[in-house]
Coordinates of C-alpha atoms in Angstrom, one line a residue:
M968 CA 0.0 0.0 0.0
I969 CA 1.4 3.4 -1.0
K970 CA 1.3 6.0 1.7
K971 CA -0.1 9.3 0.5
R972 CA 1.9 12.4 0.8
S973 CA 0.7 14.8 3.5
L974 CA -1.0 18.1 2.5
I975 CA 2.1 20.1 3.4
N976 CA 5.7 18.8 3.3
I977 CA 6.5 19.8 6.9
P978 CA 10.0 18.2 7.0
A979 CA 11.2 20.1 3.9
I980 CA 9.6 23.3 5.0
T981 CA 11.1 23.1 8.5
L982 CA 14.5 22.4 7.0
V983 CA 14.4 25.4 4.7
L984 CA 13.1 27.8 7.3
G985 CA 15.6 26.5 9.9
S986 CA 18.5 26.9 7.5
L987 CA 17.6 30.4 6.7
L988 CA 17.0 31.3 10.4
F989 CA 20.5 30.0 11.1
F990 CA 21.8 32.4 8.4
E991 CA 19.8 35.3 9.9
G992 CA 21.3 34.6 13.3
I993 CA 24.8 34.6 11.9
L994 CA 24.3 38.0 10.3
M995 CA 23.0 39.3 13.6
L996 CA 26.2 38.2 15.3
V997 CA 28.2 39.8 12.6
C998 CA 26.4 43.1 13.1
S999 CA 27.0 42.8 16.9
L1000 CA 30.8 42.8 16.2
I1001 CA 30.5 46.5 15.3
S1002 CA 30.3 47.1 19.1
L1003 CA 34.0 46.2 19.3
F1004 CA 34.9 49.2 17.1
Y1005 CA 32.4 51.7 18.4
G1006 CA 32.1 50.7 22.0
T1007 CA 28.3 50.1 22.0
E1008 CA 27.2 50.3 25.7
N1009 CA 24.9 47.2 25.5
P1010 CA 25.8 44.8 22.6
W1011 CA 24.1 41.9 24.4
P1012 CA 20.5 42.2 23.0
L1013 CA 21.8 41.8 19.4
T1014 CA 24.3 39.1 20.4
I1015 CA 21.9 37.0 22.4
S1016 CA 19.1 37.4 19.8
G1017 CA 21.6 36.3 17.1
G1018 CA 22.8 33.3 19.1
A1019 CA 19.2 32.2 19.9
T1020 CA 18.1 32.6 16.3
S1021 CA 21.0 30.5 15.1
L1022 CA 20.3 27.8 17.7
V1023 CA 16.6 27.6 16.7
G1024 CA 17.6 27.5 13.0
L1025 CA 20.2 24.8 13.7
A1026 CA 17.7 22.7 15.6
C1027 CA 15.2 22.9 12.8
S1028 CA 17.8 22.1 10.1
R1029 CA 18.9 19.0 12.0
I1030 CA 15.8 17.3 10.6
K1031 CA 17.8 16.5 7.4
K1032 CA 20.0 13.9 9.0
R1033 CA 16.9 12.1 10.3
I1034 CA 15.3 11.6 7.0
D1035 CA 18.2 11.4 4.6
N1036 CA 18.4 7.6 4.9
Q1037 CA 14.7 7.0 5.4
N1038 CA 12.8 8.7 2.7
P1039 CA 14.7 11.2 0.4
D1040 CA 11.5 12.1 -1.3
K1041 CA 10.4 14.1 1.8
L1042 CA 12.9 16.8 0.8
K1043 CA 11.2 17.4 -2.6
L1044 CA 9.1 20.6 -2.7
E1045 CA 5.9 21.0 -4.6
K1046 CA 4.3 24.3 -5.7
R1047 CA 2.1 24.4 -2.6
D1048 CA 5.2 24.1 -0.3
G1049 CA 7.0 26.8 -2.2
Y1050 CA 4.2 29.3 -1.8
L1051 CA 3.9 28.5 1.9
I1052 CA 7.7 28.9 2.5
V1053 CA 7.9 32.1 0.6
A1054 CA 5.0 33.6 2.7
A1055 CA 6.2 32.2 6.0
I1056 CA 9.9 33.2 5.8
W1057 CA 9.2 36.9 5.8
I1058 CA 7.0 36.6 8.9
V1059 CA 9.5 34.3 10.7
F1060 CA 12.5 36.5 9.8
S1061 CA 10.6 39.6 11.0
I1062 CA 9.7 37.9 14.3
F1063 CA 13.2 36.9 15.2
G1064 CA 14.7 40.1 13.6
S1065 CA 12.6 42.3 15.8
F1066 CA 14.1 40.9 19.1
P1067 CA 17.2 43.1 19.2
F1068 CA 15.2 46.3 18.9
F1069 CA 12.6 45.1 21.5
F1070 CA 14.9 43.6 24.1
S1071 CA 17.4 46.4 23.9
G1072 CA 14.7 48.9 24.7
A1073 CA 15.5 50.9 21.6
I1074 CA 12.0 50.3 20.4
P1075 CA 10.0 49.4 23.6
S1076 CA 6.8 48.5 21.9
Y1077 CA 6.8 45.1 20.2
T1078 CA 4.2 46.4 17.7
D1079 CA 6.7 49.1 16.7
A1080 CA 9.6 46.7 16.7
F1081 CA 7.8 44.3 14.4
F1082 CA 6.7 47.2 12.1
E1083 CA 10.2 48.4 11.8
T1084 CA 11.5 45.0 11.1
M1085 CA 8.9 44.0 8.5
S1086 CA 9.5 47.4 6.9
G1087 CA 13.2 46.6 6.7
F1088 CA 12.9 43.1 5.3
T1089 CA 10.3 44.1 2.7
T1090 CA 12.5 47.1 1.8
T1091 CA 9.6 49.4 2.4
G1092 CA 11.6 51.9 4.4
A1093 CA 8.7 53.3 6.5
T1094 CA 9.7 53.8 10.1
I1095 CA 8.4 54.6 13.6
L1096 CA 11.7 56.1 14.7
T1097 CA 11.7 59.8 15.3
D1098 CA 15.3 60.1 16.4
I1099 CA 17.4 57.6 14.5
E1100 CA 20.8 59.0 15.7
T1101 CA 20.1 57.8 19.2
M1102 CA 20.2 54.2 18.1
P1103 CA 23.4 52.3 18.8
N1104 CA 25.6 51.5 15.8
D1105 CA 25.2 47.8 16.0
L1106 CA 21.4 48.1 15.7
L1107 CA 21.7 50.7 12.9
L1108 CA 23.9 48.2 11.0
W1109 CA 21.3 45.4 11.6
R1110 CA 18.6 47.7 10.5
S1111 CA 20.4 48.3 7.2
M1112 CA 21.4 44.6 6.9
M1113 CA 17.7 43.6 7.1
Q1114 CA 17.0 45.6 3.9
W1115 CA 20.0 44.2 2.1
I1116 CA 18.8 40.6 2.9
G1117 CA 15.3 41.5 1.8
G1118 CA 16.4 43.3 -1.3
M1119 CA 17.5 40.4 -3.4
G1120 CA 15.0 38.2 -1.7
I1121 CA 15.4 35.9 1.3
I1122 CA 14.2 33.0 -0.9
V1123 CA 16.7 33.8 -3.7
L1124 CA 19.3 33.6 -1.0
S1125 CA 18.0 30.2 0.0
L1126 CA 18.2 29.0 -3.6
A1127 CA 21.9 29.8 -3.5
V1128 CA 22.5 27.4 -0.6
L1129 CA 19.8 24.7 -1.2
P1130 CA 22.1 22.5 -3.1
F1131 CA 24.0 21.9 0.1
L1132 CA 20.7 20.9 1.8
G1133 CA 19.5 18.5 -1.0
V1134 CA 16.2 20.4 -1.4
G1135 CA 14.7 21.2 -4.8
G1136 CA 14.3 25.0 -5.4
M1137 CA 12.4 25.6 -8.6
Q1138 CA 9.1 25.9 -6.7
L1139 CA 10.6 28.6 -4.5
Y1140 CA 11.9 30.5 -7.5
I1141 CA 8.5 30.5 -9.1
A1142 CA 6.8 31.7 -6.0
E1143 CA 9.4 34.4 -5.1
V1144 CA 10.9 36.1 -8.1
P1145 CA 8.9 39.3 -8.9
G1146 CA 7.4 40.0 -12.2
P1147 CA 5.2 38.2 -14.7
T1148 CA 8.0 36.2 -16.2
K1149 CA 10.9 34.3 -14.6
D1150 CA 14.2 35.0 -16.5
K1151 CA 16.9 32.5 -15.6
L1152 CA 20.7 33.0 -16.1
S1153 CA 21.3 29.2 -16.1
P1154 CA 19.3 26.0 -16.7
R1155 CA 20.2 25.2 -13.1
I1156 CA 18.1 27.4 -10.8
M1157 CA 20.7 27.2 -8.0
Q1158 CA 23.4 28.6 -10.2
T1159 CA 21.0 31.4 -11.3
A1160 CA 20.6 32.4 -7.7
Q1161 CA 24.3 32.3 -7.0
L1162 CA 25.0 34.5 -10.1
L1163 CA 22.3 37.0 -9.0
Y1164 CA 23.7 37.2 -5.5
G1165 CA 27.3 37.6 -6.9
T1166 CA 26.1 40.6 -8.9
Y1167 CA 24.2 42.0 -5.9
L1168 CA 27.3 41.7 -3.7
A1169 CA 29.6 43.2 -6.4
I1170 CA 27.4 46.3 -6.8
T1171 CA 27.2 46.7 -3.0
L1172 CA 30.9 46.7 -2.7
S1173 CA 31.3 49.3 -5.4
E1174 CA 28.8 51.5 -3.6
I1175 CA 30.7 51.3 -0.4
I1176 CA 33.8 52.5 -2.1
V1177 CA 32.1 55.3 -4.1
F1178 CA 30.1 56.6 -1.1
Y1179 CA 33.2 56.6 1.0
F1180 CA 35.1 58.8 -1.5
C1181 CA 32.0 61.1 -1.8
G1182 CA 32.3 62.1 1.9
M1183 CA 30.7 59.4 4.0
N1184 CA 32.7 57.6 6.7
S1185 CA 33.1 53.8 6.5
F1186 CA 30.2 53.0 8.7
D1187 CA 27.7 55.3 7.0
S1188 CA 28.9 54.2 3.5
I1189 CA 28.3 50.5 4.4
C1190 CA 24.8 51.2 5.9
H1191 CA 23.7 53.4 3.0
S1192 CA 25.1 50.9 0.4
L1193 CA 23.1 48.1 2.0
T1194 CA 19.9 50.2 1.8
T1195 CA 20.5 51.7 -1.7
I1196 CA 21.1 48.5 -3.6
S1197 CA 18.1 46.9 -1.9
T1198 CA 15.9 50.0 -2.7
G1199 CA 15.1 50.1 1.1
G1200 CA 15.9 53.7 2.0
F1201 CA 16.8 53.4 5.7
S1202 CA 19.4 56.0 6.7
T1203 CA 21.6 56.4 9.8
K1204 CA 20.8 60.2 10.1
N1205 CA 17.6 62.0 11.0
S1206 CA 18.1 64.4 8.0
G1207 CA 18.9 61.5 5.7
I1208 CA 21.1 62.3 2.7
N1209 CA 20.9 66.0 3.4
F1210 CA 23.2 65.4 6.4
W1211 CA 26.3 65.4 4.1
D1212 CA 25.2 68.2 1.8
S1213 CA 27.3 66.7 -1.0
R1214 CA 26.4 67.1 -4.7
P1215 CA 28.7 64.3 -5.8
L1216 CA 27.2 62.0 -3.2
E1217 CA 23.7 62.8 -4.3
Y1218 CA 24.4 62.1 -7.9
A1219 CA 26.2 58.9 -7.0
I1220 CA 23.2 57.7 -5.0
C1221 CA 21.0 58.6 -8.0
F1222 CA 23.1 56.3 -10.2
Y1223 CA 22.9 53.4 -7.8
M1224 CA 19.2 53.9 -7.1
F1225 CA 18.5 53.8 -10.9
L1226 CA 20.8 50.7 -11.2
S1227 CA 18.9 49.0 -8.4
G1228 CA 15.7 49.4 -10.3
V1229 CA 17.1 47.5 -13.3
S1230 CA 16.7 43.7 -13.5
F1231 CA 19.7 42.1 -11.8
T1232 CA 19.6 39.5 -14.6
A1233 CA 20.1 42.3 -17.2
T1234 CA 22.8 43.9 -15.1
Y1235 CA 24.7 40.6 -14.8
R1236 CA 24.6 40.0 -18.6
A1237 CA 25.6 43.6 -19.3
L1238 CA 28.6 43.3 -17.0
R1239 CA 29.5 40.1 -18.8
G1240 CA 29.7 42.1 -22.1
N1241 CA 26.3 41.3 -23.5
I1242 CA 25.3 44.9 -24.4
N1243 CA 22.5 43.7 -26.6
I1244 CA 20.5 42.9 -23.5
L1245 CA 20.3 46.6 -22.8
K1246 CA 19.7 47.6 -26.4
D1247 CA 16.8 45.2 -26.9
N1248 CA 15.2 45.5 -23.5
E1249 CA 11.9 47.5 -23.9
E1250 CA 11.2 47.5 -20.2
L1251 CA 14.6 49.1 -19.4
H1252 CA 14.0 51.7 -22.2
T1253 CA 10.6 52.5 -20.7
Y1254 CA 12.1 52.9 -17.2
L1255 CA 14.7 55.2 -18.6
Y1256 CA 12.2 57.3 -20.6
V1257 CA 9.8 57.6 -17.6
T1258 CA 12.7 58.7 -15.4
I1259 CA 13.8 61.4 -17.9
T1260 CA 10.3 62.6 -18.6
V1261 CA 9.2 62.9 -15.0
T1262 CA 12.5 64.6 -14.1
I1263 CA 11.9 67.2 -16.8
I1264 CA 8.3 67.7 -15.8
V1265 CA 9.1 68.2 -12.2
S1266 CA 12.1 70.4 -12.8
A1267 CA 10.7 72.5 -15.6
V1268 CA 7.2 73.0 -14.3
R1269 CA 8.5 73.9 -10.8
F1270 CA 10.8 76.5 -12.4
L1271 CA 8.3 78.0 -15.0
F1272 CA 5.0 77.9 -13.1
C1273 CA 5.5 77.4 -9.4
G1274 CA 8.8 79.2 -8.8
L1275 CA 11.8 77.8 -7.0
P1276 CA 12.3 78.3 -3.3
E1277 CA 14.5 81.2 -2.3
G1278 CA 18.2 80.3 -2.8
E1279 CA 17.5 77.3 -5.1
T1280 CA 18.8 77.6 -8.6
F1281 CA 17.5 75.7 -11.7
A1282 CA 20.5 73.3 -11.4
D1283 CA 19.4 72.6 -7.8
G1284 CA 15.8 72.1 -9.0
F1285 CA 16.9 69.6 -11.6
R1286 CA 19.1 67.7 -9.2
I1287 CA 16.3 67.5 -6.6
G1288 CA 13.8 66.5 -9.3
L1289 CA 16.1 63.8 -10.6
F1290 CA 16.8 62.5 -7.1
E1291 CA 13.2 62.3 -6.0
T1292 CA 12.0 60.8 -9.3
I1293 CA 14.6 58.0 -9.2
A1294 CA 14.1 57.5 -5.5
L1295 CA 10.4 56.9 -5.8
T1296 CA 10.3 55.1 -9.1
S1297 CA 12.9 52.6 -7.8
G1298 CA 11.2 52.4 -4.5
T1299 CA 14.3 53.4 -2.5
G1300 CA 12.6 56.3 -0.8
F1301 CA 15.4 58.6 0.0
V1302 CA 14.3 62.3 0.1
L1303 CA 16.0 65.6 -0.2
Q1304 CA 12.9 67.8 0.5
D1305 CA 9.6 67.4 2.2
I1306 CA 7.6 66.5 -0.9
S1307 CA 4.3 66.9 0.9
L1308 CA 4.9 70.6 0.8
W1309 CA 5.2 70.7 -3.0
H1310 CA 2.3 71.5 -5.3
P1311 CA -0.4 68.7 -5.5
F1312 CA 0.5 68.2 -9.2
F1313 CA 4.0 67.1 -8.3
V1314 CA 2.9 64.9 -5.4
T1315 CA 0.4 63.1 -7.7
V1316 CA 3.1 62.6 -10.4
L1317 CA 5.4 61.1 -7.9
L1318 CA 2.7 58.9 -6.4
L1319 CA 2.2 57.5 -9.9
C1320 CA 6.0 56.8 -10.0
M1321 CA 5.6 54.9 -6.7
I1322 CA 2.7 52.8 -8.2
S1323 CA 4.6 52.0 -11.4
G1324 CA 7.8 50.9 -9.8
A1325 CA 10.9 50.0 -11.9
C1326 CA 11.9 46.8 -13.7
A1327 CA 10.8 43.3 -12.9
G1328 CA 13.6 41.2 -11.4
S1329 CA 15.0 44.1 -9.4
A1330 CA 14.6 44.9 -5.8
C1331 CA 11.8 47.5 -6.3
G1332 CA 8.1 47.2 -5.6
G1333 CA 5.1 48.5 -7.3
L1334 CA 3.3 47.2 -10.5
K1335 CA 6.6 47.0 -12.4
M1336 CA 7.2 48.7 -15.8
V1337 CA 6.8 45.5 -17.7
R1338 CA 3.2 45.0 -16.6
I1339 CA 2.3 48.6 -17.5
L1340 CA 4.1 48.2 -20.8
I1341 CA 2.3 45.0 -21.7
L1342 CA -1.1 46.4 -20.6
A1343 CA -0.5 49.5 -22.7
K1344 CA 0.4 47.5 -25.8
N1345 CA -2.6 45.1 -25.3
S1346 CA -5.0 48.1 -25.0
W1347 CA -3.6 49.6 -28.2
L1348 CA -3.8 46.3 -30.1
E1349 CA -7.4 45.9 -28.9
F1350 CA -8.4 48.6 -31.4
K1351 CA -6.9 46.6 -34.2
R1352 CA -8.6 43.5 -33.0
M1353 CA -11.9 45.3 -33.1
L1354 CA -11.3 46.4 -36.7
H1355 CA -10.0 42.9 -37.7
P1356 CA -11.9 40.4 -35.5
L1357 CA -10.5 37.4 -37.3
A1358 CA -6.9 38.4 -37.1
I1359 CA -4.6 37.0 -34.5
I1360 CA -2.6 40.0 -33.2
P1361 CA -0.4 39.0 -30.2
V1362 CA 1.3 41.4 -27.8
R1363 CA 5.1 41.5 -28.3
L1364 CA 7.7 42.6 -25.9
S1365 CA 11.3 43.0 -26.9
G1366 CA 10.5 41.1 -30.0
K1367 CA 9.0 38.1 -28.2
V1368 CA 5.3 37.1 -28.1
V1369 CA 3.7 37.5 -24.7
K1370 CA 1.3 34.6 -24.0
E1371 CA -2.3 35.4 -23.4
N1372 CA -2.3 33.8 -19.9
I1373 CA 0.4 36.3 -18.9
V1374 CA -1.7 39.2 -20.1
T1375 CA -4.6 37.8 -18.2
N1376 CA -2.4 37.4 -15.1
I1377 CA -1.3 41.0 -15.4
L1378 CA -4.9 42.3 -15.7
A1379 CA -5.8 40.3 -12.5
F1380 CA -2.8 41.6 -10.7
V1381 CA -3.6 45.3 -11.5
V1382 CA -7.2 44.8 -10.5
L1383 CA -6.2 43.3 -7.2
Y1384 CA -3.6 46.0 -6.6
V1385 CA -6.2 48.8 -7.2
A1386 CA -8.9 47.0 -5.1
I1387 CA -6.6 46.5 -2.1
C1388 CA -5.3 50.0 -2.4
V1389 CA -8.8 51.5 -2.4
F1390 CA -9.9 49.4 0.5
S1391 CA -6.8 50.3 2.5
I1392 CA -7.4 54.0 1.9
L1393 CA -10.9 53.6 3.3
V1394 CA -9.4 51.8 6.4
F1395 CA -6.9 54.5 7.0
M1396 CA -9.5 57.3 6.6
A1397 CA -11.8 55.5 9.0
H1398 CA -9.0 55.7 11.6
G1399 CA -8.6 59.5 11.4
N1400 CA -6.2 60.0 8.5
D1401 CA -7.1 62.5 5.7
F1402 CA -7.5 61.3 2.1
F1403 CA -4.0 62.4 0.9
E1404 CA -2.4 60.9 4.0
S1405 CA -4.3 57.6 3.6
T1406 CA -3.5 57.4 -0.1
G1407 CA 0.2 57.9 0.6
M1408 CA 0.2 55.2 3.3
A1409 CA -1.6 52.7 1.1
I1410 CA 0.7 53.2 -1.9
T1411 CA 3.8 53.3 0.4
C1412 CA 3.1 49.9 1.9
L1413 CA 1.7 48.1 -1.1
S1414 CA 4.5 49.4 -3.4
N1415 CA 7.2 48.9 -0.7
C1416 CA 8.3 52.5 -1.0
G1417 CA 8.9 54.1 2.4
P1418 CA 8.2 57.8 2.4
G1419 CA 4.5 58.8 2.2
V1420 CA 4.8 61.5 -0.4
A1421 CA 1.3 62.7 0.4
S1422 CA 2.2 62.6 4.0
H1423 CA 3.2 65.2 6.6
T1424 CA 4.9 62.4 8.5
G1425 CA 7.6 62.0 5.9
G1426 CA 7.5 58.3 6.2
V1427 CA 7.5 58.2 10.1
Y1428 CA 4.4 56.5 11.5
A1429 CA 5.0 56.6 15.2
E1430 CA 1.7 58.3 16.0
Q1431 CA -0.5 55.8 14.2
T1432 CA -2.6 53.4 16.2
P1433 CA -1.4 49.8 16.8
F1434 CA -4.2 48.5 14.6
I1435 CA -3.0 50.7 11.7
K1436 CA 0.6 49.6 12.2
W1437 CA -0.3 45.9 12.1
Y1438 CA -2.5 46.5 9.0
M1439 CA 0.4 48.4 7.3
T1440 CA 2.8 45.4 8.0
I1441 CA 0.2 43.1 6.3
L1442 CA 0.2 45.5 3.3
M1443 CA 4.0 45.5 3.2
L1444 CA 4.0 41.7 3.2
A1445 CA 1.3 41.6 0.5
G1446 CA 3.3 44.0 -1.7
R1447 CA 6.6 42.2 -1.3
L1448 CA 4.9 38.9 -2.2
E1449 CA 3.3 40.5 -5.2
I1450 CA -0.2 40.0 -3.8
F1451 CA -0.9 36.6 -5.5
T1452 CA 1.3 34.5 -3.2
F1453 CA -0.1 36.3 -0.1
L1454 CA -3.7 35.8 -1.1
F1455 CA -3.2 32.3 -2.4
I1456 CA -2.3 30.9 1.0
L1457 CA -5.4 32.6 2.5
T1458 CA -7.8 30.8 0.2
P1459 CA -9.5 27.5 1.3
T1460 CA -8.4 26.0 -2.0
F1461 CA -4.8 26.2 -0.9
W1462 CA -5.5 24.0 2.2
K1463 CA -7.6 21.4 0.3
R1464 CA -6.1 18.2 -1.0
N1465 CA -6.0 18.0 -4.8

């Protein structure tokens, strides 16, 4: 008699979660070492949290030895297992990652500590901290490290190490990698993940060097490099990038924010000498054209019709317009000015940038340029289909035919995004926030782009009620999981046997 497989592959899921928790704990311990250089008064919360997380992860991963010689098939993942792991790991990482903030007393409310941690791992960049500079350096480094881990994706990280665990990873790749299509660098999914992380690490190292020579000290250059490549936007200073008042630094950050919004697959291939990947990539071209167009609109219209603030030249206006456009389109969220004080026209344009996002396969959130581009093409071709009802006119992107099921998937994604956004706006308004504030909060969380551009808070949500903070963390998770994965595990169908 053949024994049926259980609904959920608990051994394999426990192994993957445990292995990743062990890795998270190790990174906590690495961050705690910063106290040796800066003399942190109380390094123990981060050290103990890291040690405990590693031990829990190690205990969970020990399950592999028990089943290796009994039933190797137990380590094979199916699609259902992949979706569950992808959803669970962000929550598990946030629970353990919040302990250093909570137990150190730096964030005394666990609601706030979990909010800050989920915002970090999902690279949203929203915060409850009103005085960042009072945080000890080890916690500031861990705060930035969370965004670096979440930027490429915790699951993509796991794919790079799964070969050592003997667990199949294709189902995780399908469930995790953002965008309507899954572009692989290698036939072997593990090798693809390793190449992606190699590219991610190389860009991070180059950022550290460039930022250091642009005026940051070594600690700040490391922290800001971790949060720029990940499109996270956490800073070590209350005034953010303005603290350094450096034009070369601001342009350097612009470059890396833009680069972070480009698919890491395309970046890797370009670095390998395949320039055609840039020449033929319609999504990348659209991202570039949108950035240039919005920068010109923001800069020129402010100069011609609204007038620049006293002491600000047109060159300053262009620099600020470029910085804010790239920061919000890429989802990084660094700011040079309080955008909520700008004319509503500019606020609306930048909100649209937050919604659109940058390229699929990057660390950014939002709808992604590829989805918008495919929908725009499909809408235009619909006129031709109406004129020629018998003709077969497919959507093409970068010279390739886009399958009809992908177009349908994109339509469903956009509808869900809009519906969740509208519902969230109503929830926020019901709890005392005005319309503009609520809109900024909803788009901020669902697009994983930290600062509320329609917000007097500037991305700081300390005064929101606990309910709103927990609701915002749910939106952050839904946005990071690109909605479908999040909603899928909430449906009864997911938990039924096939």
